Amino acid sequence: MNEDCFNRAPGAERARHFPADPGLVGSTGNGDSKAPLFNQREPLRQPRTSPPYSENSTSAADAMVAGDFKRPSKHQPSANANSPSASRGFNEVDSLVQSSKLSASAPEFVPSGMNSYEDPSFCDDSTSYYEEQTLAETVTDFLAHLSSSPGSFESDVEQITAMLNSWVTTEELLNELVELIYTQSTAIPNFSYTGARLCNYLSHHLTVSPPSGNFRQLLLKRCQTEYEQRGAAVRGDKETQKKFHSYVLFLGELYLSLEIKSAKGPPNRAAILLTALKDLMNSLFSKPVDANLICAVKLLKLTGSVLDDTWKESGQRHMDELVRRIENILLDATCSRDVRQMLLKLVELRSSDWGRVRAAAAASNATPDNDPNYFMNEPTFYTQDGTPFTAADPDYGEKYQEILDRQEYFNDTDGENGSESELFDSEDEMEPEIEEAYETFCLEAEMRRKQ
């Protein structure tokens, strides 16, 4: 092989040898040639990945770190590849390659210091990678989901009920479930309505029924515990009052939502809750501070019409007694101006039958004279100049006829295309005088342009 070719053997010298330069050859007095002062060689190609530095290459490594390392030019002599340190470096590289366990055909590369992820489903042991959720965690997560997405109640309640039926099979678990739902329904803001709906659904679809009582009975017992502490709660500190007020509003929602099946006729509301709500409002009025009065106003706005109708049907005057207590509070209590205004609005609301209109005639016999809601759902129209009017307007018939005439004028069709396109086509045509003047203008403009 030509000696100018590269020697490709591993670890061999990679330099290309050139003839010595005659100008750099020493001579004696006899003209005999001596060995050249040094061999002119092309520098080594810089490797893509540097091999481990030998002990003699410390200065070069330091220079590289310092940013002063430069690739040697072709006119600079390179280090002798046959030096002991260089040979030792190449031998170390060879030994690393021979002892390496890396393979190009491996499916993936995992560094030695990294622990690979193992899918828990492939574990041989029977223990699960993740601990199974407890009943408290599952119910809490579900209630938080309903709180953030109350519209999903209908689609999700069947699934959670089926899961609870397979889970809650003992009296202990049922009591835990009741406590969880009660706590969350009174702790999460604005969740009392959804919590009451959930309680009603579970009372009809939860199958477990231990000797101590079913879900509804245990829930009412839990509510009775708070009911018996009402006297101390209305006089407690702010935190105690806040928890008690949340309980009162939840009980109001529960009275409206909880249905008890009857042997005959439609389901009824729980009569025990009716009595409890009356006593709770009397307790709130017994300590007429702002927080208690605000809670009583909210409860009466929520349940006032239903309570009033139920008491009237049974011949009881409990709502009249509550209104008299409110009037006495307005005269004597030192509540704030805003709370006083709320109480006045509540009395006015009750005097208007809780905002309901009972004199509305049947739909077939309704007229503007006997039905105040006659024009409630009528649309609003606009005249040509933008003036709004409804069916209650005295000139409704005349104005509405004008709209019909104008609509008929624009939408009166003649054939396939109709007269609307013909109307716009006629607007594009110019009268003879205007057309003549326009042609004259165009000619004059052309003449001026040419000049």
XYZ file of N, CA, C and O in Angstrom, residues 7 11-15 17 39 41 44 78-88 90:
88
model
N -3.417 5.029 7.588
C -3.432 3.738 8.233
C -4.681 3.685 9.096
O -4.811 4.441 10.053
N -6.098 2.585 16.815
C -4.990 2.967 17.679
C -3.715 3.235 16.947
O -2.711 3.603 17.548
N -3.717 3.036 15.624
C -2.483 3.262 14.881
C -2.291 4.728 14.617
O -3.177 5.545 14.798
N -1.122 5.057 14.156
C -0.797 6.459 13.863
C -1.626 6.940 12.695
O -1.777 6.260 11.684
N -2.252 8.099 12.812
C -3.135 8.627 11.803
C -2.497 9.757 11.025
O -3.169 10.463 10.289
N -1.195 9.950 11.174
C -0.531 11.055 10.468
C -0.128 10.609 9.080
O 0.110 9.430 8.815
N 2.724 10.919 6.195
C 4.146 11.243 6.127
C 4.463 11.886 4.786
O 4.029 11.425 3.732
N 10.152 16.048 11.400
C 9.298 15.612 10.290
C 8.110 16.566 10.135
O 7.372 16.826 11.092
N 4.568 17.176 9.235
C 3.383 16.329 9.117
C 2.103 17.180 9.209
O 2.089 18.236 9.812
N -3.141 16.184 13.421
C -4.219 15.227 13.632
C -5.573 15.912 13.521
O -5.755 17.051 13.951
N 2.198 19.087 14.730
C 1.337 18.427 15.714
C 2.193 17.609 16.656
O 3.353 17.313 16.393
N 1.544 17.209 17.737
C 2.240 16.347 18.696
C 2.474 14.996 18.069
O 1.714 14.527 17.229
N 3.528 14.370 18.431
C 3.895 13.083 17.866
C 2.918 12.030 18.365
O 2.781 11.793 19.556
N 2.211 11.407 17.409
C 1.217 10.403 17.784
C 1.855 9.158 18.326
O 1.183 8.311 18.912
N 3.160 8.993 18.082
C 3.829 7.799 18.558
C 4.389 7.980 19.961
O 5.097 7.101 20.464
N 4.101 9.124 20.600
C 4.610 9.359 21.943
C 3.954 8.382 22.909
O 2.857 7.894 22.677
N 4.597 8.092 23.994
C 4.020 7.127 24.957
C 2.669 7.558 25.497
O 1.780 6.747 25.669
N 2.500 8.879 25.800
C 1.219 9.337 26.355
C 0.103 9.180 25.353
O -1.020 8.790 25.695
N 0.351 9.496 24.077
C -0.692 9.359 23.060
C -1.059 7.906 22.857
O -2.227 7.541 22.715
N -0.062 7.028 22.814
C -0.352 5.612 22.632
C -1.175 5.080 23.793
O -2.113 4.295 23.616
N -0.829 5.548 24.986
C -1.598 5.091 26.137
C -3.030 5.572 26.071
O -3.975 4.869 26.434
N -4.814 6.151 23.311
C -5.554 5.337 22.342
C -5.832 3.937 22.891
O -6.874 3.338 22.622
